[in-house]
Short mmCIF file of C-alpha atoms in Angstrom, two decimals:
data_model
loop_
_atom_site.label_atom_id
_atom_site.label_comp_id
_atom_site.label_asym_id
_atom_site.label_seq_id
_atom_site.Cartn_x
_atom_site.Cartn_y
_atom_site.Cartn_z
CA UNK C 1 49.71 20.12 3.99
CA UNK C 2 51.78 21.02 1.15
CA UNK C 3 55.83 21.82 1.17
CA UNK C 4 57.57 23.80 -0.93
CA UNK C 5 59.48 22.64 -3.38
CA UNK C 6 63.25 22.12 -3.47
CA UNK C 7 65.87 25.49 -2.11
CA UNK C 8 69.04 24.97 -2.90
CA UNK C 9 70.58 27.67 -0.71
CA UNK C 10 68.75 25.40 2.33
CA UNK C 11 71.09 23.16 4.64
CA UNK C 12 70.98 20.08 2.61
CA UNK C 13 72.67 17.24 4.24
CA UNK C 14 73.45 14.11 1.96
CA UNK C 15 73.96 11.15 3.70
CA UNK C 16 76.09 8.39 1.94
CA UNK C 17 77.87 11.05 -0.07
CA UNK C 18 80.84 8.63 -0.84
CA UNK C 19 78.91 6.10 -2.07
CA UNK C 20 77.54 5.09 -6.23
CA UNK C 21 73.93 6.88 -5.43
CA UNK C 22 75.43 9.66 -2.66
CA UNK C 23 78.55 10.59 -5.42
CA UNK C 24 76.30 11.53 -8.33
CA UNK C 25 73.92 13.59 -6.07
CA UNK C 26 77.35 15.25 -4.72
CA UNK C 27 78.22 15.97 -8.50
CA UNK C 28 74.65 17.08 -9.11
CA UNK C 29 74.73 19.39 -6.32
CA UNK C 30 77.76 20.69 -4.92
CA UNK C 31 78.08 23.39 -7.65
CA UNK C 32 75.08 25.63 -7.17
CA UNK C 33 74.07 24.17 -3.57
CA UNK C 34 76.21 26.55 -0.75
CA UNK C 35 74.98 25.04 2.28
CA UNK C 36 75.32 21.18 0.95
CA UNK C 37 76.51 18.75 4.17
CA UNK C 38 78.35 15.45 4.17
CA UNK C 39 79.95 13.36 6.78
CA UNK C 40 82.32 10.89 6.50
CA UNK C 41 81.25 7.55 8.14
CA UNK C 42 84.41 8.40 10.58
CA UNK C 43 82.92 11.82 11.28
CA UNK C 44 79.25 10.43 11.48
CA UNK C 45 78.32 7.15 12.46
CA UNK C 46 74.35 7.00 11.37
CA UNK C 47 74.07 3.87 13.39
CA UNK C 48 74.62 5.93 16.68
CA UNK C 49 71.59 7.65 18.10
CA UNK C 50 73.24 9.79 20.02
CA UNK C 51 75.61 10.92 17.10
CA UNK C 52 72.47 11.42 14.99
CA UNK C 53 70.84 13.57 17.20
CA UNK C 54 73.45 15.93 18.04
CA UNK C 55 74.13 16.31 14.56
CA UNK C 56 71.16 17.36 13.56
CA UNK C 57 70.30 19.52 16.21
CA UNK C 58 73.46 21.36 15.09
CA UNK C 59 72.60 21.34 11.43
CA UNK C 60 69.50 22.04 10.94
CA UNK C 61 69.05 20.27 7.19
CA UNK C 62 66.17 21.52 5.73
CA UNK C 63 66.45 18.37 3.22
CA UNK C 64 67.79 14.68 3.69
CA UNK C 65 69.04 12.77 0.91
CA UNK C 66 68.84 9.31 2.47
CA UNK C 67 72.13 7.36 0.36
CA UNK C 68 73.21 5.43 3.35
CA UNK C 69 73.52 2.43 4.15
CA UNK C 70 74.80 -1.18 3.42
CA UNK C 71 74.00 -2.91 0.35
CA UNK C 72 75.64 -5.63 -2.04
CA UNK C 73 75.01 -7.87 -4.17
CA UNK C 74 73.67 -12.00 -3.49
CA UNK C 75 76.59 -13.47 -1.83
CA UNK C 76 77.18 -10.43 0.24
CA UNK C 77 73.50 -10.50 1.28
CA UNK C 78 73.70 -14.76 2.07
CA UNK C 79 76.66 -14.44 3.92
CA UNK C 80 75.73 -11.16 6.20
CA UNK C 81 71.76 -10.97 6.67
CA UNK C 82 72.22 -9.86 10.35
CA UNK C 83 74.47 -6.78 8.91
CA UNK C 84 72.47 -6.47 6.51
CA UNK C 85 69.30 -6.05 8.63
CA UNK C 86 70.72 -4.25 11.59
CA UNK C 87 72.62 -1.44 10.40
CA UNK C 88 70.13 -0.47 7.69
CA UNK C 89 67.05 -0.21 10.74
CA UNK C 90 69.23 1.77 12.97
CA UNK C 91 70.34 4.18 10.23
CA UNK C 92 66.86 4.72 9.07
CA UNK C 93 65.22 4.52 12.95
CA UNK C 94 67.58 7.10 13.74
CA UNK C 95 67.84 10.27 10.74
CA UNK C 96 64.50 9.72 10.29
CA UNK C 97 63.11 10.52 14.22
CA UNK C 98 65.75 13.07 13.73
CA UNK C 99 64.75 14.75 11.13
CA UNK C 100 60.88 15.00 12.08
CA UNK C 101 62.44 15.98 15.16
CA UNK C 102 64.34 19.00 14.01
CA UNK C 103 61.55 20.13 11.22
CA UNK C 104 63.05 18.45 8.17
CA UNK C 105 61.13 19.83 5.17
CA UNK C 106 61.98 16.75 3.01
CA UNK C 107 63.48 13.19 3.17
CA UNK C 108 64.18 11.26 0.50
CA UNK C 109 64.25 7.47 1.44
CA UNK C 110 65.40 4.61 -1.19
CA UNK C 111 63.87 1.89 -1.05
CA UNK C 112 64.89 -1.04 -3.14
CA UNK C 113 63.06 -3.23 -6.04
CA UNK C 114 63.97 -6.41 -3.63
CA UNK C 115 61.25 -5.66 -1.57
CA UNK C 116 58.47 -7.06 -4.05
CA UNK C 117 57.45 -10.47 -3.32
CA UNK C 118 59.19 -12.92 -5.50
CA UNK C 119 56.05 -14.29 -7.45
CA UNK C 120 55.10 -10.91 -7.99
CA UNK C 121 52.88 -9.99 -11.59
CA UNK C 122 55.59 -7.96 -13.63
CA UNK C 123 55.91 -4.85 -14.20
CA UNK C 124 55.54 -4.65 -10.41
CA UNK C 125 53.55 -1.97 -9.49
CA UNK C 126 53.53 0.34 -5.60
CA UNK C 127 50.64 -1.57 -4.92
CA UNK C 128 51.91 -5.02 -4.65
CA UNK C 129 54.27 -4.43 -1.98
CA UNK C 130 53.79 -6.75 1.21
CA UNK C 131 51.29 -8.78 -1.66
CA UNK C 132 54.22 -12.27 -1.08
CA UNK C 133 57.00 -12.97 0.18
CA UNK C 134 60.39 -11.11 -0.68
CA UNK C 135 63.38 -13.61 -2.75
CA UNK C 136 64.87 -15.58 0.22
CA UNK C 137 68.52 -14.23 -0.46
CA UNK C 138 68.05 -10.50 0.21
CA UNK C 139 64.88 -10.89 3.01
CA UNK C 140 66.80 -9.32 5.84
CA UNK C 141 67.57 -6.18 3.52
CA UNK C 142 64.07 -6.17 1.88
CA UNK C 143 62.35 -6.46 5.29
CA UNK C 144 64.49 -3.19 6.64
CA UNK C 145 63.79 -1.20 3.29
CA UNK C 146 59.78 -2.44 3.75
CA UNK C 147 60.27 -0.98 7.04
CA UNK C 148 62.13 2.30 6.20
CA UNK C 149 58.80 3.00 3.60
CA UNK C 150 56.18 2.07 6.16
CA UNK C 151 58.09 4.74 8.67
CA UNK C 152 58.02 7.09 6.16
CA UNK C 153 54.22 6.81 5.68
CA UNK C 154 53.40 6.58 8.88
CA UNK C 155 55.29 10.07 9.85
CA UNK C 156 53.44 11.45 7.05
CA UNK C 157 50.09 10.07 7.91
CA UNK C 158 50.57 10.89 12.04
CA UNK C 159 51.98 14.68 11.20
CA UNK C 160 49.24 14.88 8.44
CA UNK C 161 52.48 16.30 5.65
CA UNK C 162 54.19 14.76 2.81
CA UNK C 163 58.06 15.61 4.14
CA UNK C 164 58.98 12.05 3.91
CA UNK C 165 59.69 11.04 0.48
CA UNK C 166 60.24 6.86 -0.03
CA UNK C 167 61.29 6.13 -3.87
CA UNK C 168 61.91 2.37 -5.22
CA UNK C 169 64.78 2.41 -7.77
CA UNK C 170 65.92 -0.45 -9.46
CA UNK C 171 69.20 -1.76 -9.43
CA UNK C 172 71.48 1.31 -9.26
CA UNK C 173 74.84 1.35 -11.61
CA UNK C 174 77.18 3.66 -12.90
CA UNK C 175 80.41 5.32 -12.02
CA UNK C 176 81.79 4.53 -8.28
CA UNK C 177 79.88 1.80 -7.92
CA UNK C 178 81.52 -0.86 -5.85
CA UNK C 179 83.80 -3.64 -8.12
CA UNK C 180 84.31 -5.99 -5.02
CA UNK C 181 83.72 -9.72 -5.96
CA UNK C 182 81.95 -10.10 -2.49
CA UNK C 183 79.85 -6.75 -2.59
CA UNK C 184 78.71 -5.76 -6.14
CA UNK C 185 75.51 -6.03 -7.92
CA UNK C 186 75.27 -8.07 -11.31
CA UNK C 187 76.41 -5.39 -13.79
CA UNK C 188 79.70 -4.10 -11.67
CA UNK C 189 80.68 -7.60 -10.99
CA UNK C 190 80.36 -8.62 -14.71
CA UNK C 191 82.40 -5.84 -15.69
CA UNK C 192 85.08 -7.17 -13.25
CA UNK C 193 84.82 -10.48 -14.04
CA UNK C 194 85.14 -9.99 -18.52
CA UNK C 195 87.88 -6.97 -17.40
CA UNK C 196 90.22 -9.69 -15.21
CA UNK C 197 89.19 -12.68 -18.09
CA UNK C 198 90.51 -10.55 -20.71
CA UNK C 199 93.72 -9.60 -18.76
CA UNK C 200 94.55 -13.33 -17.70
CA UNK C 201 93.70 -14.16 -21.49
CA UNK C 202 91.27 -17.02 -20.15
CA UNK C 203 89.51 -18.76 -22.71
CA UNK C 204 86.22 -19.17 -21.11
CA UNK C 205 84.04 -17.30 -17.92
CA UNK C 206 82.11 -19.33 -16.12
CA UNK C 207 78.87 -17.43 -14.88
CA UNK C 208 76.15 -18.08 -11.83
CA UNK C 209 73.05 -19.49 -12.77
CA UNK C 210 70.92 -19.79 -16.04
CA UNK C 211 71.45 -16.25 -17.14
CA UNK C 212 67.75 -16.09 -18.05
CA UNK C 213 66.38 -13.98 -15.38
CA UNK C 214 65.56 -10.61 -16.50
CA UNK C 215 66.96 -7.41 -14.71
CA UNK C 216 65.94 -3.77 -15.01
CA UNK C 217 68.70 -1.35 -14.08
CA UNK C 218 69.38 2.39 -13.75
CA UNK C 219 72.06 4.53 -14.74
CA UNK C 220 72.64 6.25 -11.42
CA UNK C 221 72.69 10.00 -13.28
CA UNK C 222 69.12 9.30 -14.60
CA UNK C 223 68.12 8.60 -11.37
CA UNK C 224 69.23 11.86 -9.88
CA UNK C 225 67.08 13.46 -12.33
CA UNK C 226 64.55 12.07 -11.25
CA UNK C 227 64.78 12.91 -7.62
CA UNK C 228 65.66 16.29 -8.19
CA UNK C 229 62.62 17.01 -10.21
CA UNK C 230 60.27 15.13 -7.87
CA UNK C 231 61.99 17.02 -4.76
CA UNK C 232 60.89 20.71 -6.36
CA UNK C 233 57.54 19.24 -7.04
CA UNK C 234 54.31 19.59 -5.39
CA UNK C 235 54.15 16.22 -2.92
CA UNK C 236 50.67 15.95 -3.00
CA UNK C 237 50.68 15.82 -6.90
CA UNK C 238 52.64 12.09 -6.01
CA UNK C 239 51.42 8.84 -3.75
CA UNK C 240 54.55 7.33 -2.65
CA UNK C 241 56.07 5.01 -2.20
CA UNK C 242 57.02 5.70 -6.14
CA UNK C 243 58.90 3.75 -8.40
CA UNK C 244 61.85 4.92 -10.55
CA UNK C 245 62.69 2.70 -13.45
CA UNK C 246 63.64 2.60 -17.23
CA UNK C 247 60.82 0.66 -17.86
CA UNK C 248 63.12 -1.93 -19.96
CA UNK C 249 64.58 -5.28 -18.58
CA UNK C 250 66.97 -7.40 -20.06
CA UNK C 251 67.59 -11.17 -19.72
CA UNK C 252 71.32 -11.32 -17.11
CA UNK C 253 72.85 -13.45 -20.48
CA UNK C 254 71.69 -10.12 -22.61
CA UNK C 255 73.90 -8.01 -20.09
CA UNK C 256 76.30 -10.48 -20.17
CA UNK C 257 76.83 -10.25 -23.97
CA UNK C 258 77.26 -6.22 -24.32
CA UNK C 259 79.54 -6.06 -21.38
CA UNK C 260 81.50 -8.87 -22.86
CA UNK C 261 81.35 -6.48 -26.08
CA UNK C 262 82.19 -3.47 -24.68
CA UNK C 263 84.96 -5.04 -22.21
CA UNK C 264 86.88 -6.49 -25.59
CA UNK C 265 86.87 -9.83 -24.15
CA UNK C 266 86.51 -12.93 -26.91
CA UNK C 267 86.53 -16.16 -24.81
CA UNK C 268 83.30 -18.14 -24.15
CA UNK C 269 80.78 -17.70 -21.39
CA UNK C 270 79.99 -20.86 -19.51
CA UNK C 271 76.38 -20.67 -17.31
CA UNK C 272 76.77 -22.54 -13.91
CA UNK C 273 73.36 -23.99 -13.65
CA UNK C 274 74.26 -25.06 -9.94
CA UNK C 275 74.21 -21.34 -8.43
CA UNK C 276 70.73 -19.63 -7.52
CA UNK C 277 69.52 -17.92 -10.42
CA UNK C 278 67.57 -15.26 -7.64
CA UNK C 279 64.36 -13.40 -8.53
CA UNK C 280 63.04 -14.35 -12.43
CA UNK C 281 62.15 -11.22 -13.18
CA UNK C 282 62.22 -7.49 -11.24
CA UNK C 283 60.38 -4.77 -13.83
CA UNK C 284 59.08 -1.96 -12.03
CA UNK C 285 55.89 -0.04 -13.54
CA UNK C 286 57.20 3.38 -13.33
CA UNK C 287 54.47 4.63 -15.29
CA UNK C 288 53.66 7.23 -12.46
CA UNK C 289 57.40 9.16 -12.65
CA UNK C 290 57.24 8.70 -16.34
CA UNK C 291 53.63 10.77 -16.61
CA UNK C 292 55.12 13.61 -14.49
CA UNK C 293 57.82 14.34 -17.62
CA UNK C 294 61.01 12.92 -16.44
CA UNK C 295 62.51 9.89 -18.85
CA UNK C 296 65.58 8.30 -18.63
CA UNK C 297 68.41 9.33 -20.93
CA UNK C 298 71.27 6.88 -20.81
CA UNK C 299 70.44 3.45 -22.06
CA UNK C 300 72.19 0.16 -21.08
CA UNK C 301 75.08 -0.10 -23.13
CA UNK C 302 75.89 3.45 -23.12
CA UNK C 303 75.60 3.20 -19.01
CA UNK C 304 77.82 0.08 -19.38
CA UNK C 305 80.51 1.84 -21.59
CA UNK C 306 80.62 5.06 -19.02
CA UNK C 307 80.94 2.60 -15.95
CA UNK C 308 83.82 0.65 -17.45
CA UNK C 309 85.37 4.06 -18.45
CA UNK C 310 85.55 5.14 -14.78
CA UNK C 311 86.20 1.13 -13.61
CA UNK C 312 89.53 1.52 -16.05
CA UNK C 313 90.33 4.70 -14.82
CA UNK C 314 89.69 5.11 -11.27
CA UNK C 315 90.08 1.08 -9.59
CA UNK C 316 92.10 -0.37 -12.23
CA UNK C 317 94.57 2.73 -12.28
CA UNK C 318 94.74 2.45 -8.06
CA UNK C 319 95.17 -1.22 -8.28
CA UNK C 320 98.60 -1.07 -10.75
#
């Protein structure tokens, strides 16, 4: 069964809308999209079945945009894997029976690259998911994103349509991303961490692990590009789960260098063998995305330069 492709005069509800992914579809779509939805996590709490259901039997979203839910970076995930875990299965349990529920025409999941086995043959490709074992760190949040894809193939396959929609970015950056020490991923916490060096005129950084594992990230606008061409596609033109990457990874000392560069800062960076290094390597072959015409347009250093822009700006400014 086919579904049409994207309507922006539909109820569109966007989950997550405060977030780094669920801000840049809100920028994307706001404009020409009348009936777009958001809830505050005050006004919606997605871990609540009840809430979920009343709200979408009020509603009525014709498409989901799935941006919800907790994520951080490696100590955030080693210090709270029950969080972690928990709140990301009961959002996903419960939009997603809601939506099939309720006749949702379209909801895109994210998955997330951690959910490749460790060991895994690089670039990583749809296929070898559930192939090994997941990097120890982020299991609990790689086993719920495993099982938010597997529901969203299995509603497909029971109800015999493509309305659920599971992509696999990489790791996500980009304006409003989170800057908290705990929290962030590698590129907003290296921003932070050159940004305070420089202010506190420190000579030298010290940095976790060997900075030789290679990371592939996404500037969160090229990523919303993606989706919104794949969401006013033809489904069945797709197998999903489908990756969305750059199809370039860089070595974590590499990033280190051109934020260093673009931050201004001219101490020394010192590489704290000690601390876990985490996965190698995490390519994804997006080779399917990239044959259907969309291509990433903002590349790393330009990314960085935009994100410190708004870091400057927005948490720097609030901070003072």
């Amino acid at each position: 069964m086919k579904t049409r492709g994207l309507n922006k005069t539909d109820p569109i509800y966007l989950a997550g809308h405060q977030g780094l992914l669920g801000s840049a579809f809100l920028r994307r779509l706001e404009s020409d999209s009348p009936n777009l939805i958001v809830r505050k996590r005050d006004e919606l709490d997605l871990k609540d079945q009840s809430q979920v259901e009343s709200f979408f039997d009020e509603q009525r979203p014709k498409l989901v945009i799935m941006a919800a839910g907790l994520v951080g970076g490696i100590v955030y995930n080693r210090d709270y894997p029950a969080d972690f875990i928990l709140e990301n299965l009961a959002i996903q349990m419960n939009t997603m029976k809601a939506a099939q529920r309720t006749g949702v025409e379209r909801f895109l999941f994210f998955g997330s690259s951690c959910m490749y086995p460790k060991d895994c043959p690089q670039p990583m490709s749809e296929d070898m998911l559930l192939a090994g074992k997941p990097e120890e760190t982020s299991m609990p949040y790689a086993i719920a994103k495993l099982a938010g894809v597997q529901m969203c193939l299995a509603f497909n396959r029971q109800h015999k349509a493509v309305r659920f929609l599971p992509v696999i970015p990489n790791t996500i950056y980009g304006p409003n991303d989170n800057f908290d020490p705990q929290k962030s991923h590698v590129i907003p916490a290296l921003i932070r961490r050159f940004h305070e060096a420089k202010t506190d005129e420190s000579k030298s950084i010290a940095l976790w692990g060997s900075g030789s594992p290679r990371r592939e990230s996404i500037y969160v606008d090229d990523l919303v590009d993606a989706c919104v061409q794949l969401l006013d596609a033809d489904t069945e033109q797709f197998e999903f789960p489908l990756n969305i990457g750059t199809g370039r990874d860089y070595e974590i000392r590499e990033i280190a260098d051109i934020i260093k560069k673009v931050v201004g800062y001219r101490g020394r960076i010192e590489w704290d063998g000690s601390k876990p290094d985490g996965s190698p390597q995490k390519l994804l072959d997006s080779s399917k995305i990239l044959r259907s015409g969309w291509k990433p347009k903002v590349e790393l250093d330009e990314g960085i330069k935009k994100t410190y822009d708004w870091f400057l700006k927005k948490v720097m400014k609030e901070a003072a």
